[in-house]
Amino acid sequence: GVQPNYGSAVGDHAARLNKWAHIVSDTATKTGTPVAINQDANIFATELDPGKALPFQVALGRQAYLVCLEGDVTVGHSQSQRASLDTHEAAEVVGEMALDLKAGASGAHCLVVEMAAN
């Protein structure tokens, strides 16, 4: 089997404020994230100010799990297809898609786990 690889890091608020901070990646990609794992997966974090919007691209052959850790956020890939997520709610996206996240009145703290689609 593969030797386990894991780690920890101190979070940097400025690095994730209104932008994506790439915090975990696969050791094979040599991305230089604070934590590297032996898995084809990436983890991104953001903290959005109230009303701020931020895109996230899910590539062809990939999938993503979006979790709203705090606050509330609307997410979708067009104005007509949007979903609202409150604290501790999540959504799954499979396949190529340009997502748009928009924080609610209290802002939002979100995490995306992105990986190969099965």
mmCIF file of N, CA and C in Angstrom:
data_model
loop_
_atom_site.group_PDB
_atom_site.id
_atom_site.type_symbol
_atom_site.label_atom_id
_atom_site.label_comp_id
_atom_site.label_asym_id
_atom_site.label_seq_id
_atom_site.Cartn_x
_atom_site.Cartn_y
_atom_site.Cartn_z
ATOM 1 N N GLY A 1 0.804 -1.184 0.000
ATOM 2 C CA GLY A 1 0.000 0.000 0.000
ATOM 3 C C GLY A 1 0.850 1.252 0.000
ATOM 4 N N VAL A 2 0.186 2.336 -0.073
ATOM 5 C CA VAL A 2 0.821 3.650 -0.078
ATOM 6 C C VAL A 2 1.077 4.095 1.359
ATOM 7 N N GLN A 3 2.249 4.645 1.594
ATOM 8 C CA GLN A 3 2.578 5.187 2.910
ATOM 9 C C GLN A 3 1.666 6.387 3.203
ATOM 10 N N PRO A 4 0.994 6.421 4.351
ATOM 11 C CA PRO A 4 0.147 7.572 4.683
ATOM 12 C C PRO A 4 0.954 8.867 4.706
ATOM 13 N N ASN A 5 0.348 9.931 4.253
ATOM 14 C CA ASN A 5 0.974 11.244 4.282
ATOM 15 C C ASN A 5 -0.087 12.243 4.704
ATOM 16 N N TYR A 6 0.172 12.972 5.741
ATOM 17 C CA TYR A 6 -0.792 13.927 6.255
ATOM 18 C C TYR A 6 -0.028 15.043 6.938
ATOM 19 N N GLY A 7 -0.734 16.057 7.391
ATOM 20 C CA GLY A 7 -0.061 17.166 8.053
ATOM 21 C C GLY A 7 -1.053 18.124 8.647
ATOM 22 N N SER A 8 -0.532 19.200 9.169
ATOM 23 C CA SER A 8 -1.372 20.258 9.726
ATOM 24 C C SER A 8 -0.699 21.592 9.436
ATOM 25 N N ALA A 9 -1.460 22.654 9.541
ATOM 26 C CA ALA A 9 -0.924 23.984 9.276
ATOM 27 C C ALA A 9 -1.750 25.004 10.042
ATOM 28 N N VAL A 10 -1.133 26.115 10.346
ATOM 29 C CA VAL A 10 -1.844 27.233 10.971
ATOM 30 C C VAL A 10 -2.550 28.000 9.858
ATOM 31 N N GLY A 11 -3.836 28.276 10.041
ATOM 32 C CA GLY A 11 -4.596 28.989 9.023
ATOM 33 C C GLY A 11 -4.179 30.444 8.910
ATOM 34 N N ASP A 12 -4.343 31.007 7.727
ATOM 35 C CA ASP A 12 -4.002 32.395 7.447
ATOM 36 C C ASP A 12 -5.255 33.095 6.933
ATOM 37 N N HIS A 13 -5.883 33.884 7.790
ATOM 38 C CA HIS A 13 -7.134 34.549 7.438
ATOM 39 C C HIS A 13 -6.997 35.391 6.171
ATOM 40 N N ALA A 14 -5.912 36.141 6.059
ATOM 41 C CA ALA A 14 -5.722 37.005 4.894
ATOM 42 C C ALA A 14 -5.613 36.195 3.600
ATOM 43 N N ALA A 15 -5.067 34.996 3.677
ATOM 44 C CA ALA A 15 -4.890 34.159 2.486
ATOM 45 C C ALA A 15 -6.202 33.617 1.953
ATOM 46 N N ARG A 16 -7.255 33.609 2.776
ATOM 47 C CA ARG A 16 -8.536 33.065 2.336
ATOM 48 C C ARG A 16 -9.665 34.101 2.334
ATOM 49 N N LEU A 17 -9.367 35.354 2.657
ATOM 50 C CA LEU A 17 -10.400 36.385 2.703
ATOM 51 C C LEU A 17 -10.800 36.788 1.289
ATOM 52 N N ASN A 18 -12.023 36.447 0.925
ATOM 53 C CA ASN A 18 -12.608 36.765 -0.385
ATOM 54 C C ASN A 18 -11.825 36.162 -1.555
ATOM 55 N N LYS A 19 -11.111 35.062 -1.294
ATOM 56 C CA LYS A 19 -10.412 34.316 -2.341
ATOM 57 C C LYS A 19 -10.226 32.891 -1.849
ATOM 58 N N TRP A 20 -9.883 32.007 -2.764
ATOM 59 C CA TRP A 20 -9.669 30.611 -2.403
ATOM 60 C C TRP A 20 -8.230 30.415 -1.922
ATOM 61 N N ALA A 21 -8.085 29.785 -0.779
ATOM 62 C CA ALA A 21 -6.787 29.356 -0.284
ATOM 63 C C ALA A 21 -6.692 27.857 -0.526
ATOM 64 N N HIS A 22 -5.707 27.436 -1.296
ATOM 65 C CA HIS A 22 -5.497 26.016 -1.600
ATOM 66 C C HIS A 22 -4.699 25.442 -0.438
ATOM 67 N N ILE A 23 -5.350 24.672 0.433
ATOM 68 C CA ILE A 23 -4.706 24.264 1.681
ATOM 69 C C ILE A 23 -4.247 22.809 1.711
ATOM 70 N N VAL A 24 -4.817 21.951 0.853
ATOM 71 C CA VAL A 24 -4.428 20.538 0.800
ATOM 72 C C VAL A 24 -4.369 20.106 -0.659
ATOM 73 N N SER A 25 -3.321 19.339 -1.019
ATOM 74 C CA SER A 25 -3.201 18.827 -2.376
ATOM 75 C C SER A 25 -2.549 17.447 -2.359
ATOM 76 N N ASP A 26 -2.537 16.818 -3.515
ATOM 77 C CA ASP A 26 -1.917 15.512 -3.711
ATOM 78 C C ASP A 26 -0.396 15.667 -3.751
ATOM 79 N N THR A 27 0.324 14.787 -3.098
ATOM 80 C CA THR A 27 1.788 14.846 -3.122
ATOM 81 C C THR A 27 2.330 14.756 -4.548
ATOM 82 N N ALA A 28 1.614 14.094 -5.438
ATOM 83 C CA ALA A 28 2.076 13.907 -6.812
ATOM 84 C C ALA A 28 2.071 15.199 -7.622
ATOM 85 N N THR A 29 1.291 16.194 -7.213
ATOM 86 C CA THR A 29 1.186 17.429 -8.000
ATOM 87 C C THR A 29 2.261 18.443 -7.670
ATOM 88 N N LYS A 30 2.915 18.293 -6.543
ATOM 89 C CA LYS A 30 3.976 19.235 -6.129
ATOM 90 C C LYS A 30 3.468 20.679 -6.143
ATOM 91 N N THR A 31 2.239 20.882 -5.685
ATOM 92 C CA THR A 31 1.601 22.192 -5.710
ATOM 93 C C THR A 31 2.168 23.147 -4.660
ATOM 94 N N GLY A 32 2.665 22.621 -3.580
ATOM 95 C CA GLY A 32 3.225 23.476 -2.541
ATOM 96 C C GLY A 32 2.204 23.973 -1.534
ATOM 97 N N THR A 33 1.124 23.232 -1.359
ATOM 98 C CA THR A 33 0.134 23.601 -0.354
ATOM 99 C C THR A 33 0.689 23.320 1.042
ATOM 100 N N PRO A 34 0.091 23.915 2.087
ATOM 101 C CA PRO A 34 0.575 23.663 3.443
ATOM 102 C C PRO A 34 0.526 22.192 3.853
ATOM 103 N N VAL A 35 -0.449 21.451 3.301
ATOM 104 C CA VAL A 35 -0.587 20.029 3.623
ATOM 105 C C VAL A 35 -0.658 19.247 2.314
ATOM 106 N N ALA A 36 0.095 18.147 2.232
ATOM 107 C CA ALA A 36 0.070 17.268 1.051
ATOM 108 C C ALA A 36 -0.340 15.869 1.502
ATOM 109 N N ILE A 37 -1.211 15.234 0.708
ATOM 110 C CA ILE A 37 -1.715 13.898 1.032
ATOM 111 C C ILE A 37 -1.488 12.967 -0.155
ATOM 112 N N ASN A 38 -1.495 11.682 0.092
ATOM 113 C CA ASN A 38 -1.353 10.683 -0.976
ATOM 114 C C ASN A 38 -2.734 10.318 -1.516
ATOM 115 N N GLN A 39 -3.404 11.295 -2.080
ATOM 116 C CA GLN A 39 -4.755 11.104 -2.615
ATOM 117 C C GLN A 39 -4.987 12.154 -3.691
ATOM 118 N N ASP A 40 -5.656 11.796 -4.763
ATOM 119 C CA ASP A 40 -5.968 12.743 -5.826
ATOM 120 C C ASP A 40 -7.122 13.627 -5.371
ATOM 121 N N ALA A 41 -6.802 14.574 -4.498
ATOM 122 C CA ALA A 41 -7.816 15.465 -3.941
ATOM 123 C C ALA A 41 -7.183 16.807 -3.593
ATOM 124 N N ASN A 42 -8.008 17.832 -3.596
ATOM 125 C CA ASN A 42 -7.604 19.187 -3.217
ATOM 126 C C ASN A 42 -8.640 19.744 -2.263
ATOM 127 N N ILE A 43 -8.192 20.561 -1.323
ATOM 128 C CA ILE A 43 -9.116 21.238 -0.411
ATOM 129 C C ILE A 43 -8.814 22.730 -0.464
ATOM 130 N N PHE A 44 -9.880 23.496 -0.619
ATOM 131 C CA PHE A 44 -9.793 24.947 -0.692
ATOM 132 C C PHE A 44 -10.691 25.544 0.387
ATOM 133 N N ALA A 45 -10.305 26.698 0.931
ATOM 134 C CA ALA A 45 -11.107 27.385 1.943
ATOM 135 C C ALA A 45 -11.239 28.854 1.568
ATOM 136 N N THR A 46 -12.358 29.445 1.948
ATOM 137 C CA THR A 46 -12.550 30.883 1.772
ATOM 138 C C THR A 46 -13.423 31.419 2.902
ATOM 139 N N GLU A 47 -13.218 32.681 3.211
ATOM 140 C CA GLU A 47 -14.127 33.429 4.088
ATOM 141 C C GLU A 47 -14.565 34.648 3.296
ATOM 142 N N LEU A 48 -15.853 34.703 3.006
ATOM 143 C CA LEU A 48 -16.400 35.774 2.182
ATOM 144 C C LEU A 48 -17.071 36.837 3.036
ATOM 145 N N ASP A 49 -16.763 38.091 2.732
ATOM 146 C CA ASP A 49 -17.462 39.197 3.373
ATOM 147 C C ASP A 49 -18.915 39.195 2.895
ATOM 148 N N PRO A 50 -19.829 39.808 3.653
ATOM 149 C CA PRO A 50 -21.238 39.857 3.240
ATOM 150 C C PRO A 50 -21.400 40.374 1.814
ATOM 151 N N GLY A 51 -22.160 39.626 1.010
ATOM 152 C CA GLY A 51 -22.463 40.024 -0.355
ATOM 153 C C GLY A 51 -21.367 39.761 -1.376
ATOM 154 N N LYS A 52 -20.201 39.310 -0.940
ATOM 155 C CA LYS A 52 -19.091 39.053 -1.860
ATOM 156 C C LYS A 52 -19.347 37.790 -2.672
ATOM 157 N N ALA A 53 -18.888 37.791 -3.922
ATOM 158 C CA ALA A 53 -19.037 36.641 -4.812
ATOM 159 C C ALA A 53 -17.650 36.117 -5.175
ATOM 160 N N LEU A 54 -17.576 34.804 -5.423
ATOM 161 C CA LEU A 54 -16.304 34.171 -5.762
ATOM 162 C C LEU A 54 -16.584 32.969 -6.662
ATOM 163 N N PRO A 55 -15.902 32.863 -7.809
ATOM 164 C CA PRO A 55 -16.103 31.708 -8.683
ATOM 165 C C PRO A 55 -15.259 30.514 -8.240
ATOM 166 N N PHE A 56 -15.701 29.325 -8.634
ATOM 167 C CA PHE A 56 -14.919 28.104 -8.444
ATOM 168 C C PHE A 56 -15.172 27.213 -9.645
ATOM 169 N N GLN A 57 -14.118 26.766 -10.297
ATOM 170 C CA GLN A 57 -14.233 25.936 -11.494
ATOM 171 C C GLN A 57 -14.029 24.467 -11.145
ATOM 172 N N VAL A 58 -15.023 23.634 -11.482
ATOM 173 C CA VAL A 58 -14.884 22.184 -11.364
ATOM 174 C C VAL A 58 -14.523 21.688 -12.758
ATOM 175 N N ALA A 59 -13.368 21.045 -12.880
ATOM 176 C CA ALA A 59 -12.860 20.624 -14.187
ATOM 177 C C ALA A 59 -13.546 19.352 -14.688
ATOM 178 N N LEU A 60 -13.427 19.112 -15.972
ATOM 179 C CA LEU A 60 -13.947 17.900 -16.597
ATOM 180 C C LEU A 60 -13.327 16.679 -15.917
ATOM 181 N N GLY A 61 -14.155 15.702 -15.576
ATOM 182 C CA GLY A 61 -13.683 14.493 -14.920
ATOM 183 C C GLY A 61 -13.455 14.640 -13.422
ATOM 184 N N ARG A 62 -13.873 15.766 -12.863
ATOM 185 C CA ARG A 62 -13.682 16.032 -11.439
ATOM 186 C C ARG A 62 -15.043 16.220 -10.768
ATOM 187 N N GLN A 63 -15.059 16.204 -9.456
ATOM 188 C CA GLN A 63 -16.261 16.491 -8.670
ATOM 189 C C GLN A 63 -15.843 17.293 -7.450
ATOM 190 N N ALA A 64 -16.811 17.938 -6.823
ATOM 191 C CA ALA A 64 -16.505 18.756 -5.657
ATOM 192 C C ALA A 64 -17.633 18.673 -4.638
ATOM 193 N N TYR A 65 -17.238 18.760 -3.385
ATOM 194 C CA TYR A 65 -18.179 18.860 -2.268
ATOM 195 C C TYR A 65 -17.953 20.213 -1.617
ATOM 196 N N LEU A 66 -18.996 21.019 -1.572
ATOM 197 C CA LEU A 66 -18.935 22.355 -0.990
ATOM 198 C C LEU A 66 -19.661 22.328 0.344
ATOM 199 N N VAL A 67 -18.998 22.780 1.397
ATOM 200 C CA VAL A 67 -19.591 22.830 2.738
ATOM 201 C C VAL A 67 -19.578 24.276 3.213
ATOM 202 N N CYS A 68 -20.713 24.755 3.683
ATOM 203 C CA CYS A 68 -20.801 26.074 4.302
ATOM 204 C C CYS A 68 -20.554 25.872 5.799
ATOM 205 N N LEU A 69 -19.393 26.278 6.270
ATOM 206 C CA LEU A 69 -19.025 26.073 7.674
ATOM 207 C C LEU A 69 -19.675 27.082 8.600
ATOM 208 N N GLU A 70 -19.784 28.324 8.133
ATOM 209 C CA GLU A 70 -20.405 29.400 8.914
ATOM 210 C C GLU A 70 -21.125 30.337 7.961
ATOM 211 N N GLY A 71 -22.163 30.985 8.439
ATOM 212 C CA GLY A 71 -22.893 31.955 7.633
ATOM 213 C C GLY A 71 -23.814 31.282 6.638
ATOM 214 N N ASP A 72 -24.014 31.946 5.502
ATOM 215 C CA ASP A 72 -24.846 31.372 4.444
ATOM 216 C C ASP A 72 -24.327 31.843 3.102
ATOM 217 N N VAL A 73 -24.563 31.008 2.087
ATOM 218 C CA VAL A 73 -24.046 31.275 0.751
ATOM 219 C C VAL A 73 -25.034 30.733 -0.274
ATOM 220 N N THR A 74 -25.155 31.429 -1.407
ATOM 221 C CA THR A 74 -25.885 30.862 -2.539
ATOM 222 C C THR A 74 -24.834 30.385 -3.532
ATOM 223 N N VAL A 75 -25.140 29.296 -4.188
ATOM 224 C CA VAL A 75 -24.196 28.710 -5.135
ATOM 225 C C VAL A 75 -24.954 28.239 -6.362
ATOM 226 N N GLY A 76 -24.345 28.390 -7.509
ATOM 227 C CA GLY A 76 -24.968 27.925 -8.737
ATOM 228 C C GLY A 76 -24.052 28.144 -9.911
ATOM 229 N N HIS A 77 -24.528 27.737 -11.084
ATOM 230 C CA HIS A 77 -23.749 27.941 -12.290
ATOM 231 C C HIS A 77 -24.479 28.816 -13.298
ATOM 232 N N SER A 78 -25.606 29.353 -12.898
ATOM 233 C CA SER A 78 -26.318 30.341 -13.696
ATOM 234 C C SER A 78 -27.283 31.055 -12.754
ATOM 235 N N GLN A 79 -27.807 32.172 -13.196
ATOM 236 C CA GLN A 79 -28.745 32.918 -12.352
ATOM 237 C C GLN A 79 -30.020 32.127 -12.079
ATOM 238 N N SER A 80 -30.393 31.228 -12.990
ATOM 239 C CA SER A 80 -31.649 30.491 -12.823
ATOM 240 C C SER A 80 -31.493 29.215 -12.006
ATOM 241 N N GLN A 81 -30.261 28.721 -11.861
ATOM 242 C CA GLN A 81 -30.047 27.477 -11.117
ATOM 243 C C GLN A 81 -29.124 27.750 -9.933
ATOM 244 N N ARG A 82 -29.728 28.160 -8.812
ATOM 245 C CA ARG A 82 -28.964 28.503 -7.616
ATOM 246 C C ARG A 82 -29.555 27.765 -6.420
ATOM 247 N N ALA A 83 -28.703 27.461 -5.457
ATOM 248 C CA ALA A 83 -29.131 26.816 -4.215
ATOM 249 C C ALA A 83 -28.570 27.621 -3.051
ATOM 250 N N SER A 84 -29.292 27.652 -1.966
ATOM 251 C CA SER A 84 -28.837 28.342 -0.761
ATOM 252 C C SER A 84 -28.351 27.320 0.244
ATOM 253 N N LEU A 85 -27.192 27.592 0.827
ATOM 254 C CA LEU A 85 -26.634 26.735 1.871
ATOM 255 C C LEU A 85 -26.469 27.559 3.138
ATOM 256 N N ASP A 86 -26.975 27.036 4.230
ATOM 257 C CA ASP A 86 -26.778 27.651 5.535
ATOM 258 C C ASP A 86 -25.663 26.913 6.265
ATOM 259 N N THR A 87 -25.305 27.376 7.439
ATOM 260 C CA THR A 87 -24.253 26.758 8.242
ATOM 261 C C THR A 87 -24.436 25.250 8.327
ATOM 262 N N HIS A 88 -23.379 24.506 8.032
ATOM 263 C CA HIS A 88 -23.282 23.041 8.080
ATOM 264 C C HIS A 88 -24.020 22.333 6.955
ATOM 265 N N GLU A 89 -24.536 23.059 5.979
ATOM 266 C CA GLU A 89 -25.153 22.418 4.821
ATOM 267 C C GLU A 89 -24.114 22.276 3.710
ATOM 268 N N ALA A 90 -24.350 21.310 2.818
ATOM 269 C CA ALA A 90 -23.375 21.000 1.780
ATOM 270 C C ALA A 90 -24.054 20.715 0.453
ATOM 271 N N ALA A 91 -23.243 20.751 -0.602
ATOM 272 C CA ALA A 91 -23.720 20.430 -1.946
ATOM 273 C C ALA A 91 -22.639 19.632 -2.662
ATOM 274 N N GLU A 92 -23.067 18.776 -3.587
ATOM 275 C CA GLU A 92 -22.160 17.974 -4.403
ATOM 276 C C GLU A 92 -22.301 18.417 -5.852
ATOM 277 N N VAL A 93 -21.169 18.575 -6.521
ATOM 278 C CA VAL A 93 -21.145 18.940 -7.937
ATOM 279 C C VAL A 93 -20.301 17.900 -8.660
ATOM 280 N N VAL A 94 -20.849 17.300 -9.710
ATOM 281 C CA VAL A 94 -20.122 16.285 -10.467
ATOM 282 C C VAL A 94 -19.997 16.760 -11.907
ATOM 283 N N GLY A 95 -18.781 16.791 -12.396
ATOM 284 C CA GLY A 95 -18.543 17.176 -13.774
ATOM 285 C C GLY A 95 -18.163 18.628 -13.930
ATOM 286 N N GLU A 96 -17.763 18.957 -15.149
ATOM 287 C CA GLU A 96 -17.280 20.301 -15.446
ATOM 288 C C GLU A 96 -18.368 21.339 -15.219
ATOM 289 N N MET A 97 -18.049 22.354 -14.411
ATOM 290 C CA MET A 97 -19.026 23.393 -14.118
ATOM 291 C C MET A 97 -18.333 24.608 -13.520
ATOM 292 N N ALA A 98 -18.715 25.782 -13.962
ATOM 293 C CA ALA A 98 -18.241 27.032 -13.381
ATOM 294 C C ALA A 98 -19.251 27.456 -12.322
ATOM 295 N N LEU A 99 -18.855 27.375 -11.072
ATOM 296 C CA LEU A 99 -19.734 27.740 -9.967
ATOM 297 C C LEU A 99 -19.519 29.191 -9.565
ATOM 298 N N ASP A 100 -20.566 29.790 -9.051
ATOM 299 C CA ASP A 100 -20.486 31.137 -8.512
ATOM 300 C C ASP A 100 -21.044 31.099 -7.096
ATOM 301 N N LEU A 101 -20.231 31.450 -6.113
ATOM 302 C CA LEU A 101 -20.682 31.513 -4.726
ATOM 303 C C LEU A 101 -20.899 32.966 -4.357
ATOM 304 N N LYS A 102 -21.962 33.231 -3.605
ATOM 305 C CA LYS A 102 -22.214 34.591 -3.128
ATOM 306 C C LYS A 102 -22.636 34.516 -1.678
ATOM 307 N N ALA A 103 -21.887 35.213 -0.825
ATOM 308 C CA ALA A 103 -22.164 35.209 0.610
ATOM 309 C C ALA A 103 -23.433 35.973 0.928
ATOM 310 N N GLY A 104 -24.108 35.520 1.976
ATOM 311 C CA GLY A 104 -25.300 36.200 2.457
ATOM 312 C C GLY A 104 -24.958 37.400 3.324
ATOM 313 N N ALA A 105 -25.963 37.889 4.039
ATOM 314 C CA ALA A 105 -25.830 39.116 4.831
ATOM 315 C C ALA A 105 -24.809 39.018 5.956
ATOM 316 N N SER A 106 -24.539 37.812 6.448
ATOM 317 C CA SER A 106 -23.573 37.655 7.539
ATOM 318 C C SER A 106 -22.210 37.166 7.052
ATOM 319 N N GLY A 107 -22.052 37.039 5.739
ATOM 320 C CA GLY A 107 -20.807 36.498 5.199
ATOM 321 C C GLY A 107 -20.858 34.977 5.195
ATOM 322 N N ALA A 108 -19.766 34.342 4.802
ATOM 323 C CA ALA A 108 -19.738 32.877 4.735
ATOM 324 C C ALA A 108 -18.306 32.371 4.846
ATOM 325 N N HIS A 109 -18.163 31.228 5.478
ATOM 326 C CA HIS A 109 -16.892 30.509 5.562
ATOM 327 C C HIS A 109 -17.158 29.167 4.901
ATOM 328 N N CYS A 110 -16.482 28.881 3.785
ATOM 329 C CA CYS A 110 -16.762 27.688 2.992
ATOM 330 C C CYS A 110 -15.505 26.859 2.752
ATOM 331 N N LEU A 111 -15.737 25.587 2.545
ATOM 332 C CA LEU A 111 -14.678 24.625 2.261
ATOM 333 C C LEU A 111 -15.103 23.825 1.033
ATOM 334 N N VAL A 112 -14.175 23.617 0.097
ATOM 335 C CA VAL A 112 -14.434 22.769 -1.068
ATOM 336 C C VAL A 112 -13.424 21.631 -1.081
ATOM 337 N N VAL A 113 -13.935 20.409 -1.189
ATOM 338 C CA VAL A 113 -13.090 19.237 -1.388
ATOM 339 C C VAL A 113 -13.316 18.813 -2.838
ATOM 340 N N GLU A 114 -12.243 18.860 -3.633
ATOM 341 C CA GLU A 114 -12.314 18.578 -5.059
ATOM 342 C C GLU A 114 -11.499 17.333 -5.358
ATOM 343 N N MET A 115 -12.038 16.428 -6.188
ATOM 344 C CA MET A 115 -11.374 15.147 -6.452
ATOM 345 C C MET A 115 -11.820 14.578 -7.785
ATOM 346 N N ALA A 116 -11.206 13.482 -8.194
ATOM 347 C CA ALA A 116 -11.614 12.806 -9.413
ATOM 348 C C ALA A 116 -13.041 12.290 -9.276
ATOM 349 N N ALA A 117 -13.824 12.408 -10.344
ATOM 350 C CA ALA A 117 -15.191 11.872 -10.343
ATOM 351 C C ALA A 117 -15.126 10.369 -10.575
ATOM 352 N N ASN A 118 -16.001 9.644 -9.928
ATOM 353 C CA ASN A 118 -16.024 8.190 -10.090
ATOM 354 C C ASN A 118 -17.089 7.784 -11.061
#
